[in-house]
Amino acid sequence: MLKKTHGSVTSNLWGKTAVSAPDAASFQGERSVDLAIIGGGYTGLSAALAAAEQGAEVTLLEAETVGHGGSGRNVGLVNAGLWLPPEAVNARLGPAAGERLNAALAAAPDMVFDLIERHAMACEPVRAGTLHLAHARNGLKDLENRAAQLAARGAPVRLLDAAETARRTGSDRFHGALYDPRAGTIQPLGYARGLARAAQDAGARLHEKSPVVAVQQVGGQWILRTSGGKLRARSLIVATNAYHQPIDQTPVPKVPIVQYFQIATEPLGDNLAGDILMNGEGCWDTGLIMTSLRRDRAGRLILGGMGGGGRIHEDWARRKLAQLYPRLRGAGIEHTWSGRIAMTGDHLPRIRRFGPNAFAIYGYSGRGIGPGTVFGRAVAHALIEQSETALPVPVIEGHHEPFVRLKTLFYETGARLAHFAAARS
């Protein structure tokens, strides 16, 4: 029987169901290391693990807790590639650099799932692929174009018609889908905590509740100061992305922020949800105001959409759930939560040099799991080996995003208007 939930529920499902957090006491005293990392999300943790595996002395400082930012608020889709189709990546970066990035991110799910298996991470990995859903007929044309571009690069993708899409999703509301068997889903906070444990096992030292308040470059070393101590490092990675906090003398550029919220139902029995994503795929659609859909191991249905949460977005999500699956009208909602996405103007991630042996990594535009893992490992290797040839994108020396606050407001206002209008359609 469905239990109708009234009012707003505000707890992050991933925080409730993830394995326990690693022990990472706040940083105290003084220390000298090869590599300092600011930020305990996928990028920073992946970098810490890669560097420690190469024998480097590594210390990671996290202002809150491991996975506090986007890594612990993620949808949990392990995608191959970016939102952009491959030819759009090439148009922005040039053919050589574009294909290097396309190839690196096509292999990202392999890297993520290999790490999960190698380190026995408890993060509900399901490699059943993803479905990019056509929300309208024009969305299906977009998917046809993407499918052709991906197939030309050897990707084993397949375009599904409306009937097959309905069979896989359990809903007849979509015009088709692009199936990518390389991809999958995970419990995103569980993966972040798994990376943290693996990094610690490899010798990296991680410290939570250790916000960096100042950074200086002195005599060939980086000096990082927290309220509890001072860290000296030959190299530095800033991996704070959409959750960057101001740090003296660390000019990480600002980018527009997109809010993304999710709701999770109570666990659904097979009598209600037996044909909803029965193969375990994760989904997102082609709508400008994007919607995502997946299930977790306990059988909850998780629906997400652009916007910062609140009554307008939550009411829309409940109605959307009922539109897709009428029998779930009035289903109990156990969790709602939201997070921030750093959305660069061209939807491409950045590696920015801001001093000797110092890089900032940011701008995944909603694709944090695969790119974060790939970029973190690549930059760690580049700093240790003193070679940038294997980086997935060229290093930039500066980056300016115009109208950052206006674009941030535009994204949220657009989501609110779309969801408000949908309530009356």
Coordinates of C-alpha atoms in Angstrom, one line a residue:
M1 CA 0.0 0.0 0.0
L2 CA 1.2 3.5 -0.8
K3 CA 1.8 5.8 2.1
K4 CA 1.2 9.4 1.1
T5 CA 3.7 11.9 2.3
H6 CA 2.7 15.5 3.0
G7 CA 5.1 18.4 3.4
S8 CA 8.8 18.7 2.7
V9 CA 11.3 16.0 3.5
T10 CA 14.8 17.3 3.5
S11 CA 17.4 14.5 4.0
N12 CA 19.9 13.2 1.5
L13 CA 19.3 9.6 0.7
W14 CA 23.0 8.9 0.0
G15 CA 24.0 10.1 3.5
K16 CA 21.4 7.7 5.0
T17 CA 22.4 4.6 3.0
A18 CA 26.2 5.0 2.4
V19 CA 28.8 3.0 4.3
S20 CA 30.3 4.8 7.3
A21 CA 32.7 7.7 6.7
P22 CA 36.4 7.1 6.9
D23 CA 38.3 8.4 10.0
A24 CA 39.8 11.7 8.9
A25 CA 40.6 14.0 11.8
S26 CA 41.1 17.8 11.3
F27 CA 44.6 18.9 10.3
Q28 CA 46.8 20.0 13.1
G29 CA 50.5 21.1 13.4
E30 CA 53.0 21.3 10.5
R31 CA 53.9 18.9 7.7
S32 CA 55.8 18.8 4.4
V33 CA 54.5 16.7 1.5
D34 CA 55.0 16.2 -2.2
L35 CA 51.4 17.0 -3.0
A36 CA 48.7 18.9 -1.2
I37 CA 45.1 18.6 -2.4
I38 CA 42.2 20.9 -1.4
G39 CA 38.8 19.3 -1.8
G40 CA 37.5 15.8 -0.8
G41 CA 35.2 15.0 -3.7
Y42 CA 35.8 12.6 -6.6
T43 CA 38.6 14.7 -8.2
G44 CA 40.6 15.3 -5.1
L45 CA 40.2 11.7 -3.8
S46 CA 41.0 10.2 -7.2
A47 CA 44.2 12.4 -7.3
A48 CA 45.1 11.4 -3.7
L49 CA 44.8 7.7 -4.5
A50 CA 46.8 7.9 -7.8
A51 CA 49.6 10.0 -6.2
A52 CA 49.9 7.7 -3.2
E53 CA 50.0 4.7 -5.4
Q54 CA 53.0 6.2 -7.1
G55 CA 54.7 6.6 -3.7
A56 CA 54.2 10.3 -3.2
E57 CA 53.6 11.9 0.2
V58 CA 50.0 13.2 -0.1
T59 CA 47.8 15.3 2.2
L60 CA 44.2 16.2 1.3
L61 CA 42.3 18.9 3.2
E62 CA 38.5 19.0 3.1
A63 CA 36.6 22.0 4.6
E64 CA 33.6 19.8 5.5
T65 CA 33.5 16.1 5.2
V66 CA 34.4 13.6 2.4
G67 CA 31.8 13.9 -0.3
H68 CA 30.1 16.9 1.3
G69 CA 29.7 18.7 -2.1
G70 CA 28.5 17.4 -5.4
S71 CA 30.1 14.0 -4.9
G72 CA 27.6 13.2 -2.1
R73 CA 24.6 14.8 -3.8
N74 CA 25.0 13.3 -7.2
V75 CA 22.5 11.4 -9.2
G76 CA 24.9 8.5 -9.4
L77 CA 25.1 8.0 -13.2
V78 CA 28.5 6.8 -14.3
N79 CA 28.4 8.1 -17.9
A80 CA 30.8 7.7 -20.8
G81 CA 31.5 11.2 -22.1
L82 CA 30.0 14.7 -21.5
W83 CA 26.6 16.2 -22.2
L84 CA 28.1 17.5 -25.4
P85 CA 28.2 15.0 -28.4
P86 CA 31.7 14.2 -29.7
E87 CA 31.6 16.6 -32.6
A88 CA 30.6 19.5 -30.4
V89 CA 33.7 18.7 -28.2
N90 CA 35.9 18.7 -31.3
A91 CA 34.4 22.0 -32.5
R92 CA 35.3 23.7 -29.2
L93 CA 38.8 22.1 -28.6
G94 CA 39.9 21.3 -32.1
P95 CA 40.0 17.7 -33.6
A96 CA 43.1 16.4 -31.9
A97 CA 42.4 17.8 -28.4
G98 CA 38.7 17.0 -28.8
E99 CA 39.3 13.3 -29.7
R100 CA 41.7 13.0 -26.8
L101 CA 39.1 14.2 -24.4
N102 CA 36.4 12.1 -26.0
A103 CA 38.5 8.9 -25.8
A104 CA 39.5 9.6 -22.2
L105 CA 35.9 10.0 -21.1
A106 CA 34.6 7.1 -23.2
A107 CA 36.9 5.0 -21.0
A108 CA 35.8 6.7 -17.7
P109 CA 33.2 4.0 -16.7
D110 CA 35.9 1.3 -17.1
M111 CA 38.1 3.2 -14.7
V112 CA 35.4 3.8 -12.2
F113 CA 34.1 0.3 -12.1
D114 CA 37.7 -1.1 -12.1
L115 CA 38.5 1.0 -9.0
I116 CA 35.3 -0.1 -7.3
E117 CA 36.1 -3.8 -7.9
R118 CA 39.8 -3.5 -7.1
H119 CA 39.2 -1.8 -3.8
A120 CA 36.0 -3.6 -2.9
M121 CA 34.0 -0.4 -2.5
A122 CA 30.5 -0.7 -1.0
C123 CA 28.7 1.6 -3.4
E124 CA 25.9 -0.4 -5.0
P125 CA 27.6 -0.6 -8.5
V126 CA 25.2 -1.7 -11.3
R127 CA 26.7 -1.7 -14.8
A128 CA 23.5 -2.1 -16.7
G129 CA 24.0 0.9 -18.9
T130 CA 22.1 4.2 -19.2
L131 CA 19.2 5.4 -21.2
H132 CA 19.2 8.9 -22.7
L133 CA 15.5 9.5 -23.0
A134 CA 13.8 11.5 -25.8
H135 CA 11.3 13.7 -24.0
A136 CA 9.9 14.9 -27.4
R137 CA 10.2 14.2 -31.1
N138 CA 13.0 16.8 -31.5
G139 CA 14.8 15.1 -28.6
L140 CA 14.8 11.9 -30.7
K141 CA 16.4 13.6 -33.6
D142 CA 19.2 14.8 -31.2
L143 CA 19.7 11.2 -30.0
E144 CA 19.9 10.0 -33.6
N145 CA 22.7 12.5 -34.2
R146 CA 24.5 11.5 -31.0
A147 CA 24.2 7.8 -31.8
A148 CA 25.8 8.3 -35.3
Q149 CA 28.7 10.3 -33.8
L150 CA 29.3 7.7 -31.0
A151 CA 29.0 4.7 -33.3
A152 CA 31.6 6.3 -35.7
R153 CA 34.0 6.2 -32.7
G154 CA 33.3 2.6 -32.0
A155 CA 30.9 3.1 -29.1
P156 CA 28.5 0.1 -28.6
V157 CA 25.4 2.4 -28.3
R158 CA 22.0 1.5 -29.7
L159 CA 19.0 3.7 -30.5
L160 CA 15.7 2.3 -29.1
D161 CA 12.3 2.9 -30.4
A162 CA 9.4 4.1 -28.3
A163 CA 8.1 0.6 -27.6
E164 CA 11.4 -0.7 -26.4
T165 CA 12.0 2.4 -24.3
A166 CA 8.6 1.9 -22.7
R167 CA 9.4 -1.8 -22.0
R168 CA 12.7 -0.8 -20.3
T169 CA 11.5 2.3 -18.4
G170 CA 8.0 1.1 -17.5
S171 CA 6.6 4.3 -18.9
D172 CA 5.1 5.2 -22.3
R173 CA 5.9 8.9 -22.0
F174 CA 9.1 8.8 -24.1
H175 CA 9.7 8.9 -27.8
G176 CA 12.8 6.7 -27.8
A177 CA 16.1 6.4 -26.1
L178 CA 19.9 6.0 -26.6
Y179 CA 21.2 3.0 -24.8
D180 CA 24.8 3.0 -23.7
P181 CA 26.0 -0.3 -22.2
R182 CA 29.3 1.2 -21.1
A183 CA 27.7 3.2 -18.3
G184 CA 26.0 2.4 -15.1
T185 CA 24.9 3.6 -11.6
I186 CA 26.5 3.7 -8.2
Q187 CA 25.7 5.0 -4.7
P188 CA 27.6 8.3 -5.2
L189 CA 28.6 9.0 -1.6
G190 CA 29.6 5.4 -1.1
Y191 CA 32.0 5.7 -4.0
A192 CA 33.5 8.9 -2.6
R193 CA 34.0 7.2 0.7
G194 CA 35.4 4.2 -1.0
L195 CA 38.0 6.4 -2.8
A196 CA 38.9 7.9 0.5
R197 CA 39.5 4.6 2.1
A198 CA 41.5 3.4 -0.8
A199 CA 43.6 6.5 -0.7
Q200 CA 44.3 6.1 3.0
D201 CA 45.2 2.5 2.5
A202 CA 47.7 3.6 -0.2
G203 CA 49.3 6.0 2.3
A204 CA 47.5 9.3 1.7
R205 CA 46.5 11.4 4.7
L206 CA 43.0 12.9 4.6
H207 CA 41.7 15.6 7.0
E208 CA 38.1 16.7 7.3
K209 CA 36.9 19.9 8.9
S210 CA 40.1 21.6 7.7
P211 CA 39.2 24.6 5.6
V212 CA 42.2 26.2 4.0
V213 CA 42.2 30.0 4.8
A214 CA 45.4 31.1 2.9
V215 CA 47.8 29.8 0.3
Q216 CA 51.2 31.2 -0.6
Q217 CA 53.9 30.2 -3.0
V218 CA 57.3 30.8 -1.2
G219 CA 60.7 29.5 -2.2
G220 CA 59.5 26.8 -4.6
Q221 CA 56.9 25.5 -2.1
W222 CA 53.2 26.0 -1.5
I223 CA 52.3 27.0 2.0
L224 CA 48.7 26.2 3.0
R225 CA 47.3 27.5 6.3
T226 CA 44.3 26.2 8.2
S227 CA 43.1 27.2 11.6
G228 CA 45.0 24.2 13.0
G229 CA 48.3 24.2 11.2
K230 CA 50.5 24.8 8.2
L231 CA 51.1 22.4 5.3
R232 CA 54.1 22.7 2.9
A233 CA 53.9 21.1 -0.5
R234 CA 55.9 20.9 -3.7
S235 CA 52.7 20.6 -5.8
L236 CA 49.1 21.7 -5.3
I237 CA 45.7 20.6 -6.7
V238 CA 42.6 22.7 -6.0
A239 CA 39.6 20.4 -6.5
T240 CA 36.7 22.2 -5.0
N241 CA 34.6 22.8 -8.2
A242 CA 31.1 24.2 -7.4
Y243 CA 31.8 24.2 -3.6
H244 CA 34.9 26.4 -3.6
Q245 CA 35.3 28.6 -0.6
P246 CA 37.3 31.8 -0.8
I247 CA 41.0 31.3 -0.1
D248 CA 43.5 34.1 0.0
Q249 CA 45.8 34.2 -3.0
T250 CA 44.0 31.3 -4.8
P251 CA 42.4 32.8 -7.8
V252 CA 40.1 30.0 -8.8
P253 CA 37.7 31.5 -11.4
K254 CA 34.0 31.6 -10.8
V255 CA 31.6 29.8 -13.1
P256 CA 27.8 29.8 -13.3
I257 CA 26.1 27.5 -10.8
V258 CA 23.2 25.2 -11.6
Q259 CA 21.2 23.8 -8.8
Y260 CA 19.9 20.2 -9.1
F261 CA 17.4 18.6 -6.7
Q262 CA 16.2 15.0 -6.2
I263 CA 13.4 13.1 -4.5
A264 CA 13.4 9.5 -3.5
T265 CA 10.3 7.4 -2.9
E266 CA 10.0 4.8 -0.1
P267 CA 11.2 1.4 -1.2
L268 CA 8.7 0.0 -3.8
G269 CA 7.7 -3.6 -3.8
D270 CA 7.7 -5.6 -7.0
N271 CA 3.9 -5.4 -7.3
L272 CA 4.3 -1.6 -7.8
A273 CA 7.7 -1.2 -9.4
G274 CA 8.4 -4.6 -11.1
D275 CA 8.6 -3.1 -14.6
I276 CA 10.1 0.3 -13.7
L277 CA 13.7 0.2 -14.9
M278 CA 13.7 -3.5 -14.4
N279 CA 17.1 -3.9 -16.0
G280 CA 18.7 -1.3 -13.6
E281 CA 19.6 1.4 -16.1
G282 CA 20.0 5.0 -15.0
C283 CA 18.3 7.7 -17.1
W284 CA 18.2 11.3 -18.0
D285 CA 16.2 13.1 -20.7
T286 CA 16.8 15.5 -23.6
G287 CA 14.8 18.3 -22.0
L288 CA 16.4 21.7 -21.7
I289 CA 15.3 21.6 -18.0
M290 CA 16.7 18.1 -17.6
T291 CA 15.1 15.3 -15.6
S292 CA 16.9 12.2 -14.3
L293 CA 15.5 8.8 -13.2
R294 CA 17.0 5.8 -11.5
R295 CA 16.4 3.2 -8.8
D296 CA 18.6 2.2 -5.9
R297 CA 19.3 -1.2 -4.4
A298 CA 16.4 -1.0 -1.9
G299 CA 13.9 -0.4 -4.7
R300 CA 13.4 3.4 -4.3
L301 CA 12.7 5.4 -7.4
I302 CA 14.8 8.6 -7.5
L303 CA 13.7 11.4 -9.7
G304 CA 15.8 14.6 -10.2
G305 CA 15.5 17.9 -12.0
M306 CA 17.2 21.2 -12.4
G307 CA 16.5 23.7 -9.7
G308 CA 17.4 24.3 -6.1
G309 CA 14.6 22.5 -4.4
G310 CA 11.7 24.1 -2.5
R311 CA 8.0 23.7 -2.9
I312 CA 7.7 24.6 -6.6
H313 CA 10.3 22.0 -7.6
E314 CA 9.2 19.3 -5.2
D315 CA 5.5 19.6 -6.2
W316 CA 6.6 19.4 -9.8
A317 CA 8.6 16.3 -9.1
R318 CA 5.7 14.6 -7.4
R319 CA 3.4 15.4 -10.4
K320 CA 6.1 14.2 -12.8
L321 CA 6.4 10.9 -11.0
A322 CA 2.7 10.4 -11.3
Q323 CA 2.7 11.3 -15.0
L324 CA 5.4 8.8 -15.7
Y325 CA 3.9 6.1 -13.4
P326 CA 0.3 6.8 -12.6
R327 CA 0.1 3.9 -10.0
L328 CA 2.7 5.8 -8.0
R329 CA 0.5 8.8 -7.4
G330 CA 0.6 9.6 -3.7
A331 CA 3.7 7.4 -3.2
G332 CA 5.6 8.1 0.0
I333 CA 8.6 10.4 -0.5
E334 CA 11.3 9.6 2.0
H335 CA 14.1 12.0 1.0
T336 CA 14.6 15.3 -0.9
W337 CA 17.9 17.0 -1.4
S338 CA 19.8 19.3 -3.8
G339 CA 23.3 20.1 -4.9
R340 CA 25.3 22.5 -7.0
I341 CA 26.8 22.0 -10.5
A342 CA 29.6 24.2 -11.9
M343 CA 28.4 24.8 -15.5
T344 CA 31.0 26.4 -17.8
G345 CA 29.8 28.4 -20.7
D346 CA 30.9 25.8 -23.3
H347 CA 30.2 22.8 -21.0
L348 CA 33.8 21.7 -21.0
P349 CA 35.9 20.9 -17.9
R350 CA 39.0 23.0 -17.2
I351 CA 42.5 22.4 -15.9
R352 CA 43.9 25.8 -15.0
R353 CA 47.5 26.5 -13.9
F354 CA 47.7 29.2 -11.3
G355 CA 51.3 28.9 -10.3
P356 CA 54.3 26.6 -10.5
N357 CA 53.2 22.9 -10.0
A358 CA 49.6 24.1 -9.1
F359 CA 46.4 23.3 -10.9
A360 CA 42.7 23.9 -10.4
I361 CA 40.3 21.4 -11.9
Y362 CA 36.6 22.3 -12.3
G363 CA 33.6 22.7 -14.6
Y364 CA 32.2 19.2 -15.2
S365 CA 28.8 20.6 -16.0
G366 CA 26.9 17.8 -14.3
R367 CA 29.1 14.9 -15.2
G368 CA 31.2 14.6 -12.0
I369 CA 31.8 10.9 -11.5
G370 CA 33.6 9.7 -14.6
P371 CA 35.4 13.0 -15.5
G372 CA 36.3 13.7 -11.8
T373 CA 37.9 10.3 -11.5
V374 CA 39.8 10.6 -14.8
F375 CA 40.9 14.2 -14.3
G376 CA 42.0 13.7 -10.7
R377 CA 44.2 10.8 -11.6
A378 CA 45.6 12.5 -14.7
V379 CA 46.6 15.7 -12.9
A380 CA 48.2 13.8 -10.1
H381 CA 50.3 11.8 -12.5
A382 CA 51.2 15.0 -14.4
L383 CA 52.5 16.7 -11.3
I384 CA 54.5 13.7 -10.1
E385 CA 55.9 12.9 -13.5
Q386 CA 56.4 16.5 -14.4
S387 CA 54.7 16.0 -17.8
E388 CA 51.4 17.3 -19.1
T389 CA 51.3 15.3 -22.3
A390 CA 48.7 12.8 -21.0
L391 CA 46.3 15.3 -19.6
P392 CA 42.7 14.9 -21.0
V393 CA 42.5 18.6 -21.9
P394 CA 45.1 21.3 -22.6
V395 CA 46.1 23.3 -19.5
I396 CA 44.9 26.9 -19.6
E397 CA 46.6 29.9 -17.9
G398 CA 43.5 31.9 -17.2
H399 CA 39.7 31.6 -17.6
H400 CA 37.0 34.3 -17.5
E401 CA 33.3 33.5 -17.5
P402 CA 31.2 36.6 -18.2
F403 CA 27.9 37.4 -16.4
V404 CA 28.4 34.6 -13.8
R405 CA 25.8 35.8 -11.4
L406 CA 23.3 36.6 -14.1
K407 CA 23.7 33.1 -15.7
T408 CA 23.3 31.5 -12.3
L409 CA 20.1 33.4 -11.8
F410 CA 18.9 32.6 -15.3
Y411 CA 19.3 28.8 -14.8
E412 CA 17.4 28.8 -11.5
T413 CA 14.7 31.2 -12.8
G414 CA 14.3 29.1 -16.0
A415 CA 13.8 25.9 -13.9
R416 CA 11.3 27.6 -11.6
L417 CA 9.3 28.9 -14.5
A418 CA 9.3 25.6 -16.3
H419 CA 8.2 23.7 -13.2
F420 CA 5.6 26.3 -12.3
A421 CA 4.2 26.2 -15.8
A422 CA 4.1 22.4 -15.8
A423 CA 2.0 22.5 -12.7
R424 CA -0.7 24.3 -14.6
S425 CA -0.5 22.4 -17.9

